[in-house]
Short mmCIF file of C-alpha atoms in Angstrom, two decimals:
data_model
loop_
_atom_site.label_atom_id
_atom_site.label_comp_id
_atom_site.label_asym_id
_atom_site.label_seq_id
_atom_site.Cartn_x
_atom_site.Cartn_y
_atom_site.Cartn_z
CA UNK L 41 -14.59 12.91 2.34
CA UNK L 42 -10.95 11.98 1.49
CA UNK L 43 -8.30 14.49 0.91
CA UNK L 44 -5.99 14.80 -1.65
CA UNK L 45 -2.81 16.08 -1.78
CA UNK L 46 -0.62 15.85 -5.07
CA UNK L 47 2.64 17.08 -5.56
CA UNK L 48 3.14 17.38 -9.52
CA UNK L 49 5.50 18.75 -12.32
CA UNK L 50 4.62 21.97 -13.53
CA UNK L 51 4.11 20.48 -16.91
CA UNK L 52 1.43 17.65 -15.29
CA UNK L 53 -0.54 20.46 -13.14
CA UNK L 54 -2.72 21.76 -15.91
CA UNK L 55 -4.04 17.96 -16.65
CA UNK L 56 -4.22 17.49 -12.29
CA UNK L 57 -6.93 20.23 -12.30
CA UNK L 58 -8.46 19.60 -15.39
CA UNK L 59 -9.21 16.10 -13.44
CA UNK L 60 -10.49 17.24 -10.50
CA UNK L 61 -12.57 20.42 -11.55
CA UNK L 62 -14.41 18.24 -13.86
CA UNK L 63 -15.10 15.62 -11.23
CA UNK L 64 -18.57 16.61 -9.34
CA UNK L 65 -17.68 14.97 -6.73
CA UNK L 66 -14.47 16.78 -6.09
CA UNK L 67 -14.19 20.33 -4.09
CA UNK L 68 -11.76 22.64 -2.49
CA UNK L 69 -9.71 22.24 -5.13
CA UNK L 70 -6.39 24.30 -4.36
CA UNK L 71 -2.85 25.01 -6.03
CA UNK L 72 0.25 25.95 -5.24
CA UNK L 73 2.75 26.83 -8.02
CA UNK L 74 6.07 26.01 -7.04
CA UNK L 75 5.95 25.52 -3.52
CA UNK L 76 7.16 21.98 -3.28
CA UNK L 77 10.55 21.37 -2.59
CA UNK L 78 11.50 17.40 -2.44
CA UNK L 79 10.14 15.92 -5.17
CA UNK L 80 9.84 19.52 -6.36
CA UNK L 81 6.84 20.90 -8.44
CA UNK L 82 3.36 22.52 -7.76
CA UNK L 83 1.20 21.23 -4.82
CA UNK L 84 -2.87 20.56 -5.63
CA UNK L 85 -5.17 20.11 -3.22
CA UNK L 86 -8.67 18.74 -3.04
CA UNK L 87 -11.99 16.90 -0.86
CA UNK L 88 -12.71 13.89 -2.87
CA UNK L 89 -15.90 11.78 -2.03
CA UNK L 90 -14.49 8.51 -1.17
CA UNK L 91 -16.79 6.77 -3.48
CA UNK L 92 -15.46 8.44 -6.45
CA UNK L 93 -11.87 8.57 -4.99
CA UNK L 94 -10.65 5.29 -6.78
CA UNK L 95 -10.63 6.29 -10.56
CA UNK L 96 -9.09 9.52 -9.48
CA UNK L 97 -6.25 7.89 -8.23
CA UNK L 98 -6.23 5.38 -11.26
CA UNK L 99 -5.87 9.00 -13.45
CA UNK L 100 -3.33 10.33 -11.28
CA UNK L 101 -1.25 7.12 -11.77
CA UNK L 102 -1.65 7.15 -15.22
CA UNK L 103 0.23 10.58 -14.90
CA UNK L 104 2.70 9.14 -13.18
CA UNK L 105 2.45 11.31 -10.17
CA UNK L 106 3.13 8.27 -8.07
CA UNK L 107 6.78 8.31 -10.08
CA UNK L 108 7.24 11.89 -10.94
CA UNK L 109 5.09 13.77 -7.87
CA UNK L 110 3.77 12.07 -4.91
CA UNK L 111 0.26 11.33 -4.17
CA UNK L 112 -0.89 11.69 -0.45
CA UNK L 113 -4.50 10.70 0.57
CA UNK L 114 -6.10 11.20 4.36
CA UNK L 115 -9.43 11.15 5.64
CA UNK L 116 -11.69 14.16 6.54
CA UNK L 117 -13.10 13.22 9.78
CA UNK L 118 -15.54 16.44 9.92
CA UNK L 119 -16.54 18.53 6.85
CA UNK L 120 -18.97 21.55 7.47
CA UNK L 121 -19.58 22.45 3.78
CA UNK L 122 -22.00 22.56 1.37
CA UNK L 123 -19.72 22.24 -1.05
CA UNK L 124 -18.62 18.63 0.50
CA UNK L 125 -21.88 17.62 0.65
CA UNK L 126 -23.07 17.88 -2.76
CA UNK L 127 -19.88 16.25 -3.78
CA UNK L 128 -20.70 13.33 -1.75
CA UNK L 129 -24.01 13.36 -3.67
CA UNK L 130 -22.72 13.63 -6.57
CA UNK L 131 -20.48 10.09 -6.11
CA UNK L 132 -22.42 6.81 -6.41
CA UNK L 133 -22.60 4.26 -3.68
CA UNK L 134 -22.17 4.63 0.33
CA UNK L 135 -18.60 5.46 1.62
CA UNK L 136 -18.80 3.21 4.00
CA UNK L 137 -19.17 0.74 0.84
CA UNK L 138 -16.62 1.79 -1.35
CA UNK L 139 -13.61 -0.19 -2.30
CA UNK L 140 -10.33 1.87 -2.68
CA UNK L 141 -8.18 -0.49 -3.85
CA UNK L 142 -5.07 1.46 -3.60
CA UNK L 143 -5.62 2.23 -0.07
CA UNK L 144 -6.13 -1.54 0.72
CA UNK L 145 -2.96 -2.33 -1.05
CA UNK L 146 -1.45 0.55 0.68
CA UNK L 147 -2.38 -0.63 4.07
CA UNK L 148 -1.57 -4.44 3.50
CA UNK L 149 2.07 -3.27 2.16
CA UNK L 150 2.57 -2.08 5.61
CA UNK L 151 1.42 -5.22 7.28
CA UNK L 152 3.07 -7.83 5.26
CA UNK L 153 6.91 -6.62 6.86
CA UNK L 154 8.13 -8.40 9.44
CA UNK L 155 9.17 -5.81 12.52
CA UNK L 156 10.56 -5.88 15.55
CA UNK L 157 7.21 -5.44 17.15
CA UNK L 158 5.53 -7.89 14.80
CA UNK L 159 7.88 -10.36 16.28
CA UNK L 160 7.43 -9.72 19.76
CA UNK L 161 3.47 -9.67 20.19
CA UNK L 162 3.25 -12.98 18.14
CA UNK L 163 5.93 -14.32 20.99
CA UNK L 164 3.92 -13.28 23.65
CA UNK L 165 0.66 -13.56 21.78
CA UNK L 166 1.69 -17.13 21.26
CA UNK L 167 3.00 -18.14 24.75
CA UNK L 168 -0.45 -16.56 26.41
CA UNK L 169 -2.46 -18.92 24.27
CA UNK L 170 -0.42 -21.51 25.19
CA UNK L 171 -0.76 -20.82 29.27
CA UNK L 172 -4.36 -20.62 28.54
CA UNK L 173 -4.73 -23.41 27.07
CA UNK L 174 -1.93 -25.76 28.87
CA UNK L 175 -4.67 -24.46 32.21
CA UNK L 176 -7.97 -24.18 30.67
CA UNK L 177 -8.40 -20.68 30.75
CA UNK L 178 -10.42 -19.27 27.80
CA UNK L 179 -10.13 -15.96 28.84
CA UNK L 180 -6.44 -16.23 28.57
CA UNK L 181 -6.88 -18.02 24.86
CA UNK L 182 -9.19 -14.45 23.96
CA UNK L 183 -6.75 -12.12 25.18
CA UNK L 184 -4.17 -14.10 22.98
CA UNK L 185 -6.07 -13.84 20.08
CA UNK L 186 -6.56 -10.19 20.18
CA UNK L 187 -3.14 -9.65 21.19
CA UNK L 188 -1.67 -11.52 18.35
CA UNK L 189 -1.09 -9.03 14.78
CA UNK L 190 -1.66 -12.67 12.33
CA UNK L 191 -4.45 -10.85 10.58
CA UNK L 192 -1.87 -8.14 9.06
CA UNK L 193 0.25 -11.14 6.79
CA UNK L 194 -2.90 -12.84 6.33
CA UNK L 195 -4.83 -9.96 4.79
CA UNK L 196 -1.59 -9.10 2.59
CA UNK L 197 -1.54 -12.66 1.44
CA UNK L 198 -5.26 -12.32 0.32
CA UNK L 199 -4.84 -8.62 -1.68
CA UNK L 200 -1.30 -9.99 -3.06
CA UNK L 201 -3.56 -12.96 -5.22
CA UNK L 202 -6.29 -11.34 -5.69
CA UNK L 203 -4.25 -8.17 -7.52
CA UNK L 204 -1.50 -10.40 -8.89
CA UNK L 205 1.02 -8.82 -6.60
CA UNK L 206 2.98 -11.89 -6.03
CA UNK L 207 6.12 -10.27 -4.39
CA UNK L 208 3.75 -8.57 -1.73
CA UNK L 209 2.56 -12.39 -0.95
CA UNK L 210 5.78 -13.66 -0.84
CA UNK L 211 6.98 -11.41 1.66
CA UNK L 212 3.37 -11.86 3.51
CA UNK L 213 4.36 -15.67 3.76
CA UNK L 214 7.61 -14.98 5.37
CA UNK L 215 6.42 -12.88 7.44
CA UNK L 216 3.39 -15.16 8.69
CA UNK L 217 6.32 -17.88 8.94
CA UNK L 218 8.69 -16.05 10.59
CA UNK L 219 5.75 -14.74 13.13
CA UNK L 220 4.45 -17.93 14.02
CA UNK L 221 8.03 -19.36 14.36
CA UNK L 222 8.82 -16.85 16.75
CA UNK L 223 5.69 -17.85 19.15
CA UNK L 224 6.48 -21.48 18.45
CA UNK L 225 10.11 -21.40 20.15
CA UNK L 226 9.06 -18.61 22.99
CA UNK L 227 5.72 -21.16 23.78
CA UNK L 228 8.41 -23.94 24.12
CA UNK L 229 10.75 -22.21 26.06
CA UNK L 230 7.87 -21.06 28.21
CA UNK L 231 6.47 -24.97 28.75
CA UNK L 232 10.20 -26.07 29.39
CA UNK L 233 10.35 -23.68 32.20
CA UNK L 234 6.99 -23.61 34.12
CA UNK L 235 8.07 -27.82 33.95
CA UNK L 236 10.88 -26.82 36.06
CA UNK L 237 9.46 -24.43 38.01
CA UNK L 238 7.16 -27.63 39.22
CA UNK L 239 3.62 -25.67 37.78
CA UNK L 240 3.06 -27.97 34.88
CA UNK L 241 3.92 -31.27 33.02
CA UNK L 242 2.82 -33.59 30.60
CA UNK L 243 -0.15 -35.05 33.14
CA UNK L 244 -1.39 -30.85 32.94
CA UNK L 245 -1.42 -31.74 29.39
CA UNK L 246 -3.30 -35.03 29.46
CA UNK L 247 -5.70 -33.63 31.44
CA UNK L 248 -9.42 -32.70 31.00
CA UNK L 249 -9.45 -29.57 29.80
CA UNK L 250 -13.20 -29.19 28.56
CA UNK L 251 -13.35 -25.25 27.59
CA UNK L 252 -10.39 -25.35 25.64
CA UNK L 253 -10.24 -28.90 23.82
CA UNK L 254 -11.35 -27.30 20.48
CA UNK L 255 -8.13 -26.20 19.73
CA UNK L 256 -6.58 -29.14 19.12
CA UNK L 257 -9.85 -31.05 17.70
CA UNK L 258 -10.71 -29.48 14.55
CA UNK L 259 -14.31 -30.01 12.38
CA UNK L 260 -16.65 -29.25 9.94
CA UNK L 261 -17.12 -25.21 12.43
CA UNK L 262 -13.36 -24.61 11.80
CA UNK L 263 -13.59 -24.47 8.23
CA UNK L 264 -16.70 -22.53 8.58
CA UNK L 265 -15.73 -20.40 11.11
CA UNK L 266 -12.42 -19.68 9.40
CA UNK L 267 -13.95 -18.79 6.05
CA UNK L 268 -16.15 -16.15 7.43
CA UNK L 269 -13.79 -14.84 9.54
CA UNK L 270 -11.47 -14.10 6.57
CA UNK L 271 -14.33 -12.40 5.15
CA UNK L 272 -15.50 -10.35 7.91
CA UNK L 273 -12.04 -9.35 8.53
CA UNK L 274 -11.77 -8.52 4.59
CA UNK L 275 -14.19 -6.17 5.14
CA UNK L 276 -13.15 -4.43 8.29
CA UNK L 277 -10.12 -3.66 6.06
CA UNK L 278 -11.46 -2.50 3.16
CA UNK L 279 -14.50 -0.02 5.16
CA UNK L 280 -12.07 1.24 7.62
CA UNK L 281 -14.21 -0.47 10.66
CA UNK L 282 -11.22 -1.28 13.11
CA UNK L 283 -13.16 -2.50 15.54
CA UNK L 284 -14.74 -5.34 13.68
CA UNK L 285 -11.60 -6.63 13.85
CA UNK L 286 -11.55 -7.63 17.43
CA UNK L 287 -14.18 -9.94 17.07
CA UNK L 288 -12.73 -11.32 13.90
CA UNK L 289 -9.80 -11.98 15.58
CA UNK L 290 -11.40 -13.84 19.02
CA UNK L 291 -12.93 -15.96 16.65
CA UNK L 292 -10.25 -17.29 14.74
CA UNK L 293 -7.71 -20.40 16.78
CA UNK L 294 -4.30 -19.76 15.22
CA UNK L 295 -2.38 -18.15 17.62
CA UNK L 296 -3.70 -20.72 20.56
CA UNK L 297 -3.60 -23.53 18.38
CA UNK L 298 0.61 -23.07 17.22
CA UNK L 299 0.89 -22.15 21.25
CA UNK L 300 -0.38 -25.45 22.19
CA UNK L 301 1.03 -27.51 19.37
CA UNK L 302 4.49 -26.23 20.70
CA UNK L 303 3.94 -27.38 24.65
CA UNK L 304 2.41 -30.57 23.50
CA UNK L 305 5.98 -31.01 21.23
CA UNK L 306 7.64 -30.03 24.66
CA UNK L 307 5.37 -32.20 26.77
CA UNK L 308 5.71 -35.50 24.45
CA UNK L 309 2.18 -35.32 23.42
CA UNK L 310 2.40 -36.09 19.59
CA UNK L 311 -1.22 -36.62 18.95
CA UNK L 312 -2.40 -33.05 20.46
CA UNK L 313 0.59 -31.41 18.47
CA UNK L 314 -0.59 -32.85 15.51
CA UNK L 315 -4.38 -31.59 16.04
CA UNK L 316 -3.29 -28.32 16.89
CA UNK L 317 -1.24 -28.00 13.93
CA UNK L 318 -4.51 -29.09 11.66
CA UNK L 319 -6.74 -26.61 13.43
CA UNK L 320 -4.06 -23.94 12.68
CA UNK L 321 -3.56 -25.07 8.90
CA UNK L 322 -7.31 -25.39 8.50
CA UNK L 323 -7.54 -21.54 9.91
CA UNK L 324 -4.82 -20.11 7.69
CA UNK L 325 -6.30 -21.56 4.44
CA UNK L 326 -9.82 -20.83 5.09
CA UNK L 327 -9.26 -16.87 6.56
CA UNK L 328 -7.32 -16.39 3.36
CA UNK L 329 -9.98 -17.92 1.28
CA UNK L 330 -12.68 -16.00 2.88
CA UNK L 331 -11.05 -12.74 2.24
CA UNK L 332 -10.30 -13.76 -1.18
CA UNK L 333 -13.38 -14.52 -2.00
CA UNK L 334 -15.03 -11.58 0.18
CA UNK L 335 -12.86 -9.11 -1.56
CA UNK L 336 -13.48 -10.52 -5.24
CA UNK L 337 -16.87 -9.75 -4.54
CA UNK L 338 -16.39 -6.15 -3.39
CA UNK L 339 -14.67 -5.83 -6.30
CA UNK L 340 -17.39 -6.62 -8.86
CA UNK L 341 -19.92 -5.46 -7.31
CA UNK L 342 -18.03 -1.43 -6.64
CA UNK L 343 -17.70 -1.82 -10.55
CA UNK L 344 -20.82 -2.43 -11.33
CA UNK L 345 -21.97 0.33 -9.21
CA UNK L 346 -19.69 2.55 -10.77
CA UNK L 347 -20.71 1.68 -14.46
CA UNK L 348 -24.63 1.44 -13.36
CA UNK L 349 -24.80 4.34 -11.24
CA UNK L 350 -21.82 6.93 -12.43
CA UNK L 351 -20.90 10.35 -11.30
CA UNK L 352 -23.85 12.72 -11.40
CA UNK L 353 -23.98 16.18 -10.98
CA UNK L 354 -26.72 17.66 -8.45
CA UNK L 355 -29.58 19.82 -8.73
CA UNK L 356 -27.64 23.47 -8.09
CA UNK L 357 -24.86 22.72 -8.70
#
């Protein structure tokens, strides 16, 4: 169960119940008249399945609550009530399956700023994938990968084309570029300094380095790879299973591959910069195409599901 909370005009309330008292798979539903301050107005309440939770925000918009009111959604992590049950089988679908589209856009918003933070664990993120590679350590090249916050831009990117929300990929972009910039200069800083410190050179570089060579020789698995990736991680987003994301993001060479381009640049290498810089090109395109293509599917198919299978009311109810 999701719930609601919508702040609306007096004059809007009436048409806010009306909504969710004839939706079966809506319950609790609460008001208070005049109780909100800033925006001010009447506060409703309600449990909303979270299959059936997308057209009642597409009604509430059309209200223009998310103008006039405000429109607040959480989730219901335990729900002893009869009540929420039968309005759960009331919705079509699993939850677990359901596509709320303005909660994915919601969340992607969020990730497609560039922060302080943002900044700072793609610089480190970066310059660990580039120790662990520079020394063959893969364990150091997984920890950068799950350090590294490139899914966040990424995932923005992929919502901004497939909704037509072009300014949201725009800023995405930037802040992808601006991400990956930052690791680029702290990972040649860092090569430029453990060269003076006497730990590493170009001859570290040149090198066998057996368990990490696939980041700078891309093939036929790093398109694959990358495109199911992007889809897997589309749909750790869009179900709310964080910790999918881990693995999508160990499997994925970008933050390794821009740390190693930049030492190689450091180191003189040309040809290994140049690899790495495909593998991380070929990884970019092919997440974002996987998630594209990932969520246009979850798209058509949570619309057919809703037309085939719409809102029913149980027996007893």
């Amino acid at each position: 169960m999701q719930h609601l909370r919508v702040v609306s005009p007096p004059a809007t309330t009436p048409d806010v119940l009306d909504l969710l008292r004839s939706s079966p798979a809506a319950t609790n539903v609460m008001v208070l008249h005049g109780c909100a301050v800033d925006p001010p107005g009447d506060v409703v309440m309600a449990d909303v399945a979270r299959e059936a939770l997308t057209p009642v925000l597409e009604r509430l918009t059309d209200l223009g609550l998310d103008r006039e009111g405000s429109i607040a959604v959480e989730s219901v992590d335990t729900s002893l009530s009869h009540h929420a049950r039968r309005a759960g089988d009331a919705a079509p679908g699993l939850p677990e399956d359901a596509l709320v589209w303005h909660e994915v856009v919601d969340r992607t918003e969020s990730e497609s700023r560039t922060s302080l933070g943002y900044l700072a664990l793609m610089a480190l993120a970066t310059t660990i994938g580039m120790i662990g590679v520079l020394f063959d350590q893969p364990i150091l090249v997984v920890g950068a990968m799950v350090v590294g916050p490139d899914f966040g831009p990424l995932a923005a990117i992929s919502v901004g084309l497939v909704g037509g929300r072009w300014r949201t990929v725009r800023r995405a972009v930037a802040t992808l570029a601006a991400g990956f910039g930052a690791g680029f200069v702290a990972s040649v800083v860092m090569a430029l300094l453990l060269q003076a410190w006497g730990l590493a050179d170009q001859s570290t570089l040149l090198a066998d380095r057996p368990q990490t060579s696939f980041i700078w020789a891309p093939d036929t698995l790093s398109w694959i790879v990358g495109f199911l990736a992007g889809a897997a991680g589309m749909i750790s987003l869009t179900s709310g299973r964080s910790g999918v994301l881990v693995g999508v993001l160990i499997s994925v060479t970008t933050v390794p591959a821009v740390g190693n381009a930049a030492v190689a640049l450091a180191y003189g290498v040309g040809r290994e910069a140049t690899g790495s810089l495909a593998q991380f090109a070929i990884n970019v395109a092919m997440i974002v195409a996987g998630a594209v293509v990932c969520l246009l599917i979850q798209r058509t198919w949570w619309r057919f599901q809703r037309r085939s299978a719409p809102l029913r009311t149980p027996a007893g109810l």
